[in-house]
Amino acid sequence: MKQKSILITGGAGFIGSHVVRLLVNKYPDTQFVNLDLLTYAGNLQNIEDVTHKHNYTFVRGDIREADFLQKLFNKYHFDGIIHLAAESHVDRSIENPSAFVETNVIGTVNLLNAAKNLWQNDYKNKLFYHISTDEVYGSLGKTGLFTETTAYDPHSPYSASKAASDHFVRSYHDTYGMPTVISNCSNNYGPNQFPEKLIPLFINNIKHNKPLPVYGDGQYTRDWLYVLDHARAIDIIFDKAKIGETYNVGGFNEYTNIDLIHLLCDLMDEKLLRPKGSSRKLITFVKDRPGHDKRYAIDATKINKELGWKPSVNFEQGLSQTIDWYLKNEVWLNNVTSGDYQKYYNKMYGNR
Ligand code: NAD
Ligand code: DAU
C-alpha cells in the first residue's frame, strides 16, 4: 500500500467494519483512522477486536460538519480516503429523504473539499475512493446486467443521493484533477448487518416466530455478495485501481426475494430443529415498497479482468454461515435491537 495514513469513514457499520478489520491486520505499517458518527447503524462492537491495534484510531465525528473534517485532515494528513459512511437503508430514505441528502451528498462533498484543501493540487500517491451502490443504475428488465457504462437512473431517495455523490466525486476528478476511484456494488450479506435489511431482519423474525413481511409479490431480484468478498474487492481496488475509473462489484448470484426467503426459512428450520416448513408459514405478503426496483444484477467482468478479483463464497454456504453468526451472537443482536448499545458505548468510551 503506497499511502501511509488512511481515513476510513463508516468503519463501525456493516461493510466498513469488515474493511477496517481486513486492512488494519493486513497493513501493519499503515495508520488507519476510522471516522464514524455511530448512528443507529454504527456499532463499535463490530470492531472490538481491532480497537487496541497500534495502527488503528477511532474518531467519533460527523461528515456533515465541514470545519470538524478540515481539522481532522490537518491533524492526520491523510493521503488516502476510503469513504463508506452513509445513510444506507432505502426504506428509511422514503421516510426521511433530507437525512440522505445531508449525509450522502453534503457529507461526501465536505470530504472532497477537505481532501482538496489538504492536498493543494499535489496529488502524488493520493487517492479518494468512494464506495457506492448498483442502485444508481435503476432497474433492469428480465435480462441484461449493469456495466460501468450503464446510464444512471435512480428511483429512491437513497439511490438518488448515492448517484449525486458519485457525480460529485467524478466532478472533482475532472475539474480539479483529484485522484478518485468509485466502485458500485450489489447487495451485501453477512455478519454484523443491522437487522433492518432483508436477511438479518428475517433471521431475527424467524427466531422470534414473527411474521416475515415480503414486499409486493416477492418477485424482485437482487444479486447477493458475501460482505468479506466486498471487503476484499475494496482492498484490491484501493491498491491497484486505475485513477478516475469505476468498478462494478457483484456476486454473479441472482435470487428473487421469495426464492431467497424460502431457502432462508428451510435453513432456519434445520438449525432451530423445527419441523420442515414451519418458518415458511411466517411469510406474509405486505404492501410494496414505493418505487421498488424490479431487478439488479452486476456485470463484474471489468474488476475480474483488470484487477483479478472474483467472489469466493458460495451463496448457500455464506447464508448458512451468516445464520450461524446471528444465532451465536445473540447478545449483539439483542443490543442493536434493544437500544442497549448506547449504554455500552457510554460505558466503554464515555461521551467522546
Ligand atoms: P451501514 O448503514 O451499516 O453503515 C453506515 C455507517 O456510516 C455507520 O457506521 C454509521 O454510523 C456511519 N455514518 C452514518 N452517517 C454518518 C455521518 N454523518 N458521519 C459519519 N459516519 C456516519 O451501511 P453499509 O451497509 O455498511 O454500507 C456502507 C457503504 O456501502 C454505504 O456507502 C452504502 O451506500 C454502500 N453499499 C452498501 C451495500 C449493502 O448491501 N449494504 C451495497 C453496496 C454499497
Ligand atoms: O443493491 C445494493 C443495495 O442493497 C445497497 O446500496 C443498500 O445500502 C442496501 O440496503 C441494499 O438495498 P435493498 O433495498 O436491495 O436491500 P433490503 O435488504 O432493504 O431489501 C432487499 C429486497 O428485499 C428488496 O427487494 C426489498 C425486499 N424486502 C426488504 C425488507 C427489509 C422485503 O420484501 N421485505 C422487507 O422487510
Tab-separated table of C-alpha atoms and ligand atoms in Angstrom:
chain	number	residue	atom	x	y	z
A	1	MET	CA	0.000	0.000	0.000
A	2	LYS	CA	1.513	3.345	-1.126
A	3	GLN	CA	-0.498	5.506	1.274
A	4	LYS	CA	0.660	5.665	4.884
A	5	SER	CA	-2.235	7.450	6.575
A	6	ILE	CA	-5.704	6.349	5.591
A	7	LEU	CA	-9.112	7.647	6.619
A	8	ILE	CA	-11.917	5.080	6.556
A	9	THR	CA	-15.380	6.607	7.035
A	10	GLY	CA	-18.263	4.495	8.298
A	11	GLY	CA	-15.917	1.847	9.685
A	12	ALA	CA	-18.259	0.918	12.530
A	13	GLY	CA	-21.049	-0.004	10.120
A	14	PHE	CA	-21.722	-3.309	8.415
A	15	ILE	CA	-19.343	-3.268	5.429
A	16	GLY	CA	-16.970	-0.712	6.955
A	17	SER	CA	-16.230	-2.915	9.971
A	18	HIS	CA	-15.133	-5.787	7.719
A	19	VAL	CA	-12.977	-3.387	5.693
A	20	VAL	CA	-11.356	-1.975	8.855
A	21	ARG	CA	-10.531	-5.457	10.189
A	22	LEU	CA	-9.091	-6.632	6.872
A	23	LEU	CA	-6.904	-3.571	6.249
A	24	VAL	CA	-5.691	-2.917	9.819
A	25	ASN	CA	-4.484	-6.519	10.078
A	26	LYS	CA	-3.080	-6.728	6.555
A	27	TYR	CA	-1.114	-3.447	6.560
A	28	PRO	CA	0.572	-3.025	9.976
A	29	ASP	CA	2.808	-0.200	8.662
A	30	THR	CA	-0.126	1.958	7.617
A	31	GLN	CA	-2.069	4.131	10.084
A	32	PHE	CA	-5.847	3.867	9.845
A	33	VAL	CA	-8.310	6.364	11.292
A	34	ASN	CA	-11.898	5.151	11.456
A	35	LEU	CA	-14.296	8.120	11.430
A	36	ASP	CA	-17.847	7.202	12.330
A	37	LEU	CA	-20.752	9.086	13.870
A	38	LEU	CA	-22.148	5.890	15.432
A	39	THR	CA	-25.674	6.381	14.205
A	40	TYR	CA	-28.117	3.559	14.910
A	41	ALA	CA	-26.227	1.566	12.203
A	42	GLY	CA	-22.737	2.084	13.630
A	43	ASN	CA	-21.565	-0.202	16.408
A	44	LEU	CA	-18.108	-0.373	17.977
A	45	GLN	CA	-18.781	-3.960	18.998
A	46	ASN	CA	-18.398	-4.782	15.295
A	47	ILE	CA	-14.684	-3.972	15.527
A	48	GLU	CA	-13.884	-4.655	19.164
A	49	ASP	CA	-11.040	-6.967	18.127
A	50	VAL	CA	-9.077	-4.193	16.363
A	51	THR	CA	-9.580	-1.463	18.989
A	52	HIS	CA	-6.147	-1.868	20.565
A	53	LYS	CA	-4.075	-2.349	17.401
A	54	HIS	CA	-1.131	0.056	17.204
A	55	ASN	CA	-2.075	1.242	13.694
A	56	TYR	CA	-5.730	1.990	14.457
A	57	THR	CA	-7.540	5.058	15.836
A	58	PHE	CA	-11.267	5.571	16.234
A	59	VAL	CA	-12.754	9.076	15.997
A	60	ARG	CA	-16.411	9.724	16.603
A	61	GLY	CA	-17.488	12.519	14.277
A	62	ASP	CA	-19.871	13.688	11.605
A	63	ILE	CA	-19.041	14.036	7.900
A	64	ARG	CA	-21.776	16.682	7.679
A	65	GLU	CA	-19.518	19.042	9.688
A	66	ALA	CA	-17.057	20.665	7.294
A	67	ASP	CA	-14.969	22.526	9.913
A	68	PHE	CA	-14.530	19.409	12.017
A	69	LEU	CA	-13.394	17.466	8.933
A	70	GLN	CA	-10.835	20.091	7.966
A	71	LYS	CA	-9.306	19.959	11.453
A	72	LEU	CA	-9.212	16.172	11.305
A	73	PHE	CA	-7.460	16.236	7.903
A	74	ASN	CA	-4.948	18.830	9.146
A	75	LYS	CA	-4.194	16.679	12.182
A	76	TYR	CA	-3.725	13.315	10.453
A	77	HIS	CA	-2.535	14.384	6.960
A	78	PHE	CA	-4.419	11.567	5.260
A	79	ASP	CA	-3.105	10.504	1.895
A	80	GLY	CA	-5.916	8.051	1.249
A	81	ILE	CA	-9.644	8.075	1.927
A	82	ILE	CA	-11.963	5.072	1.753
A	83	HIS	CA	-15.422	6.558	2.060
A	84	LEU	CA	-18.208	4.250	3.235
A	85	ALA	CA	-20.153	6.425	5.709
A	86	ALA	CA	-23.709	6.867	4.532
A	87	GLU	CA	-27.346	6.549	5.331
A	88	SER	CA	-27.824	3.187	3.629
A	89	HIS	CA	-31.400	1.953	4.009
A	90	VAL	CA	-33.907	2.519	1.186
A	91	ASP	CA	-36.985	2.331	3.446
A	92	ARG	CA	-35.611	5.000	5.788
A	93	SER	CA	-34.871	7.207	2.763
A	94	ILE	CA	-38.540	7.047	1.828
A	95	GLU	CA	-39.457	8.236	5.340
A	96	ASN	CA	-36.809	10.975	5.613
A	97	PRO	CA	-35.080	11.893	2.322
A	98	SER	CA	-33.368	15.001	3.721
A	99	ALA	CA	-31.141	12.967	6.027
A	100	PHE	CA	-29.849	11.173	2.924
A	101	VAL	CA	-29.051	14.440	1.147
A	102	GLU	CA	-27.239	15.743	4.214
A	103	THR	CA	-25.055	12.695	4.883
A	104	ASN	CA	-24.654	11.111	1.462
A	105	VAL	CA	-24.390	14.224	-0.704
A	106	ILE	CA	-23.211	17.074	1.535
A	107	GLY	CA	-21.087	14.751	3.691
A	108	THR	CA	-19.293	13.454	0.586
A	109	VAL	CA	-18.722	16.973	-0.768
A	110	ASN	CA	-17.336	18.014	2.643
A	111	LEU	CA	-14.845	15.133	2.472
A	112	LEU	CA	-13.853	16.025	-1.095
A	113	ASN	CA	-13.270	19.639	-0.040
A	114	ALA	CA	-11.215	18.635	2.995
A	115	ALA	CA	-9.042	16.386	0.801
A	116	LYS	CA	-8.675	19.069	-1.861
A	117	ASN	CA	-7.646	21.693	0.720
A	118	LEU	CA	-5.137	19.364	2.341
A	119	TRP	CA	-3.608	18.076	-0.872
A	120	GLN	CA	-3.434	21.533	-2.576
A	121	ASN	CA	-3.000	20.082	-6.082
A	122	ASP	CA	-0.133	17.813	-5.004
A	123	TYR	CA	-1.816	14.536	-5.771
A	124	LYS	CA	1.181	12.181	-5.893
A	125	ASN	CA	0.267	8.873	-4.179
A	126	LYS	CA	-3.064	10.283	-3.015
A	127	LEU	CA	-6.432	8.589	-3.537
A	128	PHE	CA	-10.063	9.355	-2.755
A	129	TYR	CA	-12.017	6.084	-3.005
A	130	HIS	CA	-15.809	6.345	-2.894
A	131	ILE	CA	-17.923	3.250	-2.169
A	132	SER	CA	-21.241	3.270	-3.985
A	133	THR	CA	-24.102	1.026	-4.972
A	134	ASP	CA	-25.602	-0.676	-8.016
A	135	GLU	CA	-28.892	1.074	-7.156
A	136	VAL	CA	-27.684	4.208	-9.001
A	137	TYR	CA	-28.300	2.336	-12.271
A	138	GLY	CA	-32.018	1.886	-11.564
A	139	SER	CA	-33.835	-1.277	-12.507
A	140	LEU	CA	-33.209	-3.993	-15.087
A	141	GLY	CA	-35.811	-5.919	-17.082
A	142	LYS	CA	-35.736	-9.715	-17.217
A	143	THR	CA	-32.363	-9.754	-18.995
A	144	GLY	CA	-29.160	-7.709	-19.081
A	145	LEU	CA	-26.586	-6.671	-16.490
A	146	PHE	CA	-25.343	-3.356	-15.110
A	147	THR	CA	-21.946	-2.439	-16.563
A	148	GLU	CA	-19.753	0.528	-15.646
A	149	THR	CA	-21.225	2.469	-18.594
A	150	THR	CA	-24.899	1.869	-17.789
A	151	ALA	CA	-26.668	5.248	-17.536
A	152	TYR	CA	-27.674	6.396	-14.048
A	153	ASP	CA	-31.410	6.119	-13.339
A	154	PRO	CA	-32.007	6.168	-9.569
A	155	HIS	CA	-35.544	5.752	-8.216
A	156	SER	CA	-35.375	6.030	-4.424
A	157	PRO	CA	-34.160	8.995	-2.369
A	158	TYR	CA	-31.333	6.690	-1.189
A	159	SER	CA	-30.167	5.810	-4.700
A	160	ALA	CA	-30.648	9.416	-5.864
A	161	SER	CA	-28.392	10.612	-3.029
A	162	LYS	CA	-25.739	7.982	-3.846
A	163	ALA	CA	-25.926	8.904	-7.553
A	164	ALA	CA	-25.425	12.577	-6.673
A	165	SER	CA	-22.416	11.730	-4.507
A	166	ASP	CA	-20.893	9.651	-7.342
A	167	HIS	CA	-21.320	12.605	-9.718
A	168	PHE	CA	-19.577	14.932	-7.252
A	169	VAL	CA	-16.646	12.530	-6.888
A	170	ARG	CA	-16.238	12.313	-10.668
A	171	SER	CA	-16.525	16.083	-10.964
A	172	TYR	CA	-13.610	16.587	-8.521
A	173	HIS	CA	-11.524	14.271	-10.694
A	174	ASP	CA	-12.477	16.016	-13.925
A	175	THR	CA	-12.394	19.593	-12.596
A	176	TYR	CA	-9.579	19.593	-10.050
A	177	GLY	CA	-7.569	16.565	-11.153
A	178	MET	CA	-8.176	14.798	-7.838
A	179	PRO	CA	-7.262	11.080	-7.997
A	180	THR	CA	-10.580	9.336	-7.408
A	181	VAL	CA	-11.999	5.847	-7.840
A	182	ILE	CA	-15.596	4.658	-7.440
A	183	SER	CA	-16.997	1.165	-7.028
A	184	ASN	CA	-20.662	0.226	-7.324
A	185	CYS	CA	-21.591	-2.954	-5.510
A	186	SER	CA	-24.638	-5.207	-5.323
A	187	ASN	CA	-26.462	-6.368	-2.147
A	188	ASN	CA	-24.126	-7.486	0.632
A	189	TYR	CA	-24.983	-10.029	3.308
A	190	GLY	CA	-23.070	-11.492	6.245
A	191	PRO	CA	-22.292	-10.920	9.934
A	192	ASN	CA	-22.869	-7.518	11.595
A	193	GLN	CA	-25.570	-6.229	9.258
A	194	PHE	CA	-28.168	-4.130	11.066
A	195	PRO	CA	-31.442	-6.098	11.264
A	196	GLU	CA	-33.474	-3.688	9.165
A	197	LYS	CA	-32.183	-5.185	5.896
A	198	LEU	CA	-33.867	-8.265	4.442
A	199	ILE	CA	-31.617	-11.144	5.556
A	200	PRO	CA	-30.842	-10.202	9.190
A	201	LEU	CA	-34.397	-8.905	9.737
A	202	PHE	CA	-35.872	-12.192	8.570
A	203	ILE	CA	-33.383	-14.290	10.593
A	204	ASN	CA	-34.365	-12.336	13.715
A	205	ASN	CA	-38.085	-12.603	12.955
A	206	ILE	CA	-37.941	-16.346	12.299
A	207	LYS	CA	-36.063	-16.791	15.562
A	208	HIS	CA	-38.863	-14.994	17.407
A	209	ASN	CA	-41.678	-16.568	15.342
A	210	LYS	CA	-42.684	-13.164	13.981
A	211	PRO	CA	-44.240	-12.558	10.536
A	212	LEU	CA	-41.870	-12.161	7.548
A	213	PRO	CA	-43.068	-9.057	5.642
A	214	VAL	CA	-42.474	-9.749	1.932
A	215	TYR	CA	-42.973	-6.597	-0.139
A	216	GLY	CA	-45.350	-6.917	-3.112
A	217	ASP	CA	-45.291	-10.317	-4.826
A	218	GLY	CA	-41.714	-11.122	-3.746
A	219	GLN	CA	-40.643	-11.439	-7.400
A	220	TYR	CA	-37.903	-8.795	-7.070
A	221	THR	CA	-34.369	-9.863	-7.918
A	222	ARG	CA	-31.149	-8.916	-6.136
A	223	ASP	CA	-27.548	-10.023	-6.740
A	224	TRP	CA	-26.088	-11.130	-3.384
A	225	LEU	CA	-22.434	-10.897	-2.388
A	226	TYR	CA	-20.813	-12.048	0.863
A	227	VAL	CA	-19.529	-8.998	2.745
A	228	LEU	CA	-15.957	-10.314	3.074
A	229	ASP	CA	-15.766	-10.660	-0.695
A	230	HIS	CA	-16.760	-6.987	-0.954
A	231	ALA	CA	-14.093	-6.057	1.617
A	232	ARG	CA	-11.506	-7.983	-0.457
A	233	ALA	CA	-12.634	-6.094	-3.570
A	234	ILE	CA	-12.275	-2.760	-1.743
A	235	ASP	CA	-8.717	-3.656	-0.722
A	236	ILE	CA	-7.773	-4.613	-4.283
A	237	ILE	CA	-9.426	-1.548	-5.825
A	238	PHE	CA	-7.746	0.812	-3.362
A	239	ASP	CA	-4.381	-0.756	-4.056
A	240	LYS	CA	-4.488	-1.340	-7.803
A	241	ALA	CA	-7.297	0.595	-9.496
A	242	LYS	CA	-6.686	2.927	-12.390
A	243	ILE	CA	-7.279	6.529	-11.305
A	244	GLY	CA	-10.587	8.014	-12.446
A	245	GLU	CA	-12.128	4.601	-13.097
A	246	THR	CA	-15.318	2.922	-11.917
A	247	TYR	CA	-15.556	-0.770	-10.999
A	248	ASN	CA	-18.741	-2.785	-10.607
A	249	VAL	CA	-18.632	-5.413	-7.859
A	250	GLY	CA	-21.195	-8.222	-7.680
A	251	GLY	CA	-21.777	-11.833	-6.801
A	252	PHE	CA	-22.942	-13.281	-10.157
A	253	ASN	CA	-25.648	-14.564	-7.822
A	254	GLU	CA	-29.205	-13.530	-8.620
A	255	TYR	CA	-32.112	-14.574	-6.415
A	256	THR	CA	-35.721	-13.491	-6.386
A	257	ASN	CA	-36.648	-12.371	-2.876
A	258	ILE	CA	-39.154	-15.191	-2.476
A	259	ASP	CA	-36.654	-17.902	-3.521
A	260	LEU	CA	-34.099	-16.470	-1.112
A	261	ILE	CA	-36.686	-16.317	1.688
A	262	HIS	CA	-37.690	-19.953	1.079
A	263	LEU	CA	-34.029	-21.015	1.281
A	264	LEU	CA	-33.548	-18.956	4.444
A	265	CYS	CA	-36.691	-20.437	6.031
A	266	ASP	CA	-35.595	-24.018	5.270
A	267	LEU	CA	-32.075	-23.433	6.648
A	268	MET	CA	-33.544	-21.851	9.784
A	269	ASP	CA	-35.870	-24.832	10.332
A	270	GLU	CA	-32.850	-27.162	10.208
A	271	LYS	CA	-30.741	-25.036	12.534
A	272	LEU	CA	-33.527	-24.382	15.064
A	273	LEU	CA	-34.618	-28.046	14.902
A	274	ARG	CA	-38.143	-27.020	13.925
A	275	PRO	CA	-40.400	-29.156	11.704
A	276	LYS	CA	-39.690	-28.593	7.995
A	277	GLY	CA	-41.988	-25.884	6.609
A	278	SER	CA	-42.673	-24.091	9.894
A	279	SER	CA	-40.706	-20.915	9.061
A	280	ARG	CA	-42.352	-20.622	5.627
A	281	LYS	CA	-45.691	-20.302	7.448
A	282	LEU	CA	-44.465	-16.933	8.782
A	283	ILE	CA	-44.302	-15.442	5.256
A	284	THR	CA	-46.754	-12.545	4.931
A	285	PHE	CA	-47.138	-10.564	1.725
A	286	VAL	CA	-47.420	-6.857	2.539
A	287	LYS	CA	-47.820	-3.568	0.662
A	288	ASP	CA	-44.993	-2.999	-1.784
A	289	ARG	CA	-42.125	-0.558	-1.264
A	290	PRO	CA	-42.862	2.592	-3.338
A	291	GLY	CA	-40.538	2.945	-6.347
A	292	HIS	CA	-39.336	-0.652	-5.797
A	293	ASP	CA	-36.669	-1.578	-8.374
A	294	LYS	CA	-37.528	-4.873	-10.064
A	295	ARG	CA	-34.116	-6.358	-10.721
A	296	TYR	CA	-30.449	-5.601	-10.011
A	297	ALA	CA	-27.607	-7.678	-11.483
A	298	ILE	CA	-23.972	-6.709	-11.829
A	299	ASP	CA	-21.535	-7.499	-14.598
A	300	ALA	CA	-18.291	-7.762	-12.607
A	301	THR	CA	-16.122	-8.655	-15.607
A	302	LYS	CA	-14.024	-5.482	-15.512
A	303	ILE	CA	-12.761	-5.909	-11.951
A	304	ASN	CA	-12.104	-9.570	-12.686
A	305	LYS	CA	-10.118	-8.915	-15.872
A	306	GLU	CA	-8.257	-5.777	-14.762
A	307	LEU	CA	-7.694	-6.441	-11.051
A	308	GLY	CA	-8.102	-10.217	-10.717
A	309	TRP	CA	-10.982	-10.125	-8.192
A	310	LYS	CA	-13.866	-12.583	-8.141
A	311	PRO	CA	-16.330	-13.682	-5.453
A	312	SER	CA	-15.080	-16.601	-3.357
A	313	VAL	CA	-18.035	-17.553	-1.166
A	314	ASN	CA	-20.800	-19.814	-2.452
A	315	PHE	CA	-24.204	-18.280	-1.573
A	316	GLU	CA	-25.751	-21.263	0.231
A	317	GLN	CA	-22.630	-21.687	2.361
A	318	GLY	CA	-22.390	-17.937	3.006
A	319	LEU	CA	-26.043	-17.772	4.006
A	320	SER	CA	-25.656	-20.768	6.305
A	321	GLN	CA	-22.583	-19.182	7.979
A	322	THR	CA	-24.460	-15.900	8.292
A	323	ILE	CA	-27.398	-17.568	10.050
A	324	ASP	CA	-24.951	-19.346	12.385
A	325	TRP	CA	-23.339	-15.998	13.222
A	326	TYR	CA	-26.662	-14.368	14.132
A	327	LEU	CA	-27.772	-17.340	16.196
A	328	LYS	CA	-24.449	-17.419	18.039
A	329	ASN	CA	-24.215	-13.652	18.553
A	330	GLU	CA	-27.458	-13.248	20.423
A	331	VAL	CA	-26.030	-10.512	22.644
A	332	TRP	CA	-25.045	-8.416	19.613
A	333	LEU	CA	-28.484	-8.865	18.100
A	334	ASN	CA	-30.293	-8.063	21.337
A	335	ASN	CA	-28.158	-4.965	21.900
A	336	VAL	CA	-28.735	-3.465	18.470
A	337	THR	CA	-32.420	-4.207	18.611
A	338	SER	CA	-32.993	-3.035	22.190
A	339	GLY	CA	-31.136	0.289	22.247
A	340	ASP	CA	-28.720	-1.019	24.869
A	341	TYR	CA	-25.865	-0.338	22.536
A	342	GLN	CA	-25.794	3.337	23.532
A	343	LYS	CA	-25.301	2.331	27.171
A	344	TYR	CA	-22.484	0.041	26.058
A	345	TYR	CA	-20.850	2.892	24.171
A	346	ASN	CA	-21.028	5.327	27.100
A	347	LYS	CA	-19.667	2.689	29.471
A	348	MET	CA	-16.773	1.786	27.180
A	349	TYR	CA	-15.894	5.169	25.742
A	350	GLY	CA	-17.581	7.840	27.843
A	351	ASN	CA	-19.172	10.685	25.873
A	352	ARG	CA	-16.433	11.153	23.281
B	1	NAD	P1	-24.368	0.892	7.365
B	1	NAD	O1	-25.626	1.676	7.427
B	1	NAD	O2	-24.298	-0.446	8.015
B	1	NAD	O3	-23.159	1.752	7.960
B	1	NAD	C1	-23.005	3.120	7.698
B	1	NAD	C2	-22.017	3.678	8.705
B	1	NAD	O4	-21.866	5.082	8.443
B	1	NAD	C3	-22.483	3.539	10.168
B	1	NAD	O5	-21.430	3.061	10.972
B	1	NAD	C4	-22.866	4.954	10.555
B	1	NAD	O6	-22.685	5.232	11.937
B	1	NAD	C5	-21.925	5.781	9.679
B	1	NAD	N1	-22.461	7.127	9.428
B	1	NAD	C6	-23.712	7.444	9.016
B	1	NAD	N2	-23.842	8.779	8.928
B	1	NAD	C7	-22.640	9.322	9.266
B	1	NAD	C8	-22.142	10.651	9.354
B	1	NAD	N3	-22.936	11.706	9.101
B	1	NAD	N4	-20.848	10.844	9.700
B	1	NAD	C9	-20.029	9.782	9.983
B	1	NAD	N5	-20.469	8.496	9.937
B	1	NAD	C10	-21.753	8.268	9.584
B	1	NAD	O7	-24.025	0.798	5.810
B	1	NAD	P2	-23.332	-0.368	4.976
B	1	NAD	O8	-24.371	-1.309	4.540
B	1	NAD	O9	-22.141	-0.843	5.702
B	1	NAD	O10	-22.861	0.456	3.690
B	1	NAD	C11	-21.613	1.118	3.652
B	1	NAD	C12	-21.466	1.814	2.314
B	1	NAD	O11	-21.552	0.862	1.263
B	1	NAD	C13	-22.552	2.855	2.047
B	1	NAD	O12	-21.965	3.944	1.387
B	1	NAD	C14	-23.534	2.133	1.112
B	1	NAD	O13	-24.187	3.043	0.276
B	1	NAD	C15	-22.579	1.238	0.348
B	1	NAD	N6	-23.168	-0.018	-0.169
B	1	NAD	C16	-23.852	-0.864	0.678
B	1	NAD	C17	-24.342	-2.072	0.179
B	1	NAD	C18	-25.087	-3.047	1.060
B	1	NAD	O14	-25.622	-4.035	0.554
B	1	NAD	N7	-25.145	-2.849	2.364
B	1	NAD	C19	-24.136	-2.401	-1.169
B	1	NAD	C20	-23.445	-1.505	-1.986
B	1	NAD	C21	-22.947	-0.325	-1.473
B	2	DAU	O1	-28.092	-3.126	-4.121
B	2	DAU	C1	-27.265	-2.578	-3.136
B	2	DAU	C2	-28.119	-2.039	-2.009
B	2	DAU	O2	-28.634	-3.171	-1.311
B	2	DAU	C3	-27.344	-1.140	-1.057
B	2	DAU	O3	-26.927	0.002	-1.756
B	2	DAU	C4	-28.223	-0.729	0.128
B	2	DAU	O4	-27.448	0.019	1.050
B	2	DAU	C5	-28.731	-1.985	0.805
B	2	DAU	O5	-29.621	-1.630	1.843
B	2	DAU	C6	-29.443	-2.885	-0.207
B	2	DAU	O6	-30.685	-2.277	-0.650
B	2	DAU	P1	-32.019	-3.130	-0.850
B	2	DAU	O7	-33.176	-2.205	-0.785
B	2	DAU	O8	-31.918	-4.017	-2.033
B	2	DAU	O9	-31.923	-4.051	0.474
B	2	DAU	P2	-33.037	-4.536	1.514
B	2	DAU	O10	-32.372	-5.574	2.357
B	2	DAU	O11	-33.716	-3.407	2.196
B	2	DAU	O12	-34.101	-5.257	0.581
B	2	DAU	C7	-33.756	-6.361	-0.252
B	2	DAU	C8	-35.006	-6.766	-1.018
B	2	DAU	O13	-35.949	-7.333	-0.091
B	2	DAU	C9	-35.728	-5.625	-1.693
B	2	DAU	O14	-36.280	-6.054	-2.921
B	2	DAU	C10	-36.835	-5.255	-0.728
B	2	DAU	C11	-37.184	-6.588	-0.101
B	2	DAU	N1	-37.656	-6.526	1.299
B	2	DAU	C12	-36.882	-5.861	2.213
B	2	DAU	C13	-37.279	-5.773	3.538
B	2	DAU	C14	-36.430	-5.017	4.538
B	2	DAU	C15	-38.843	-7.163	1.683
B	2	DAU	O15	-39.529	-7.787	0.855
B	2	DAU	N2	-39.234	-7.059	2.990
B	2	DAU	C16	-38.515	-6.383	3.938
B	2	DAU	O16	-38.960	-6.327	5.121
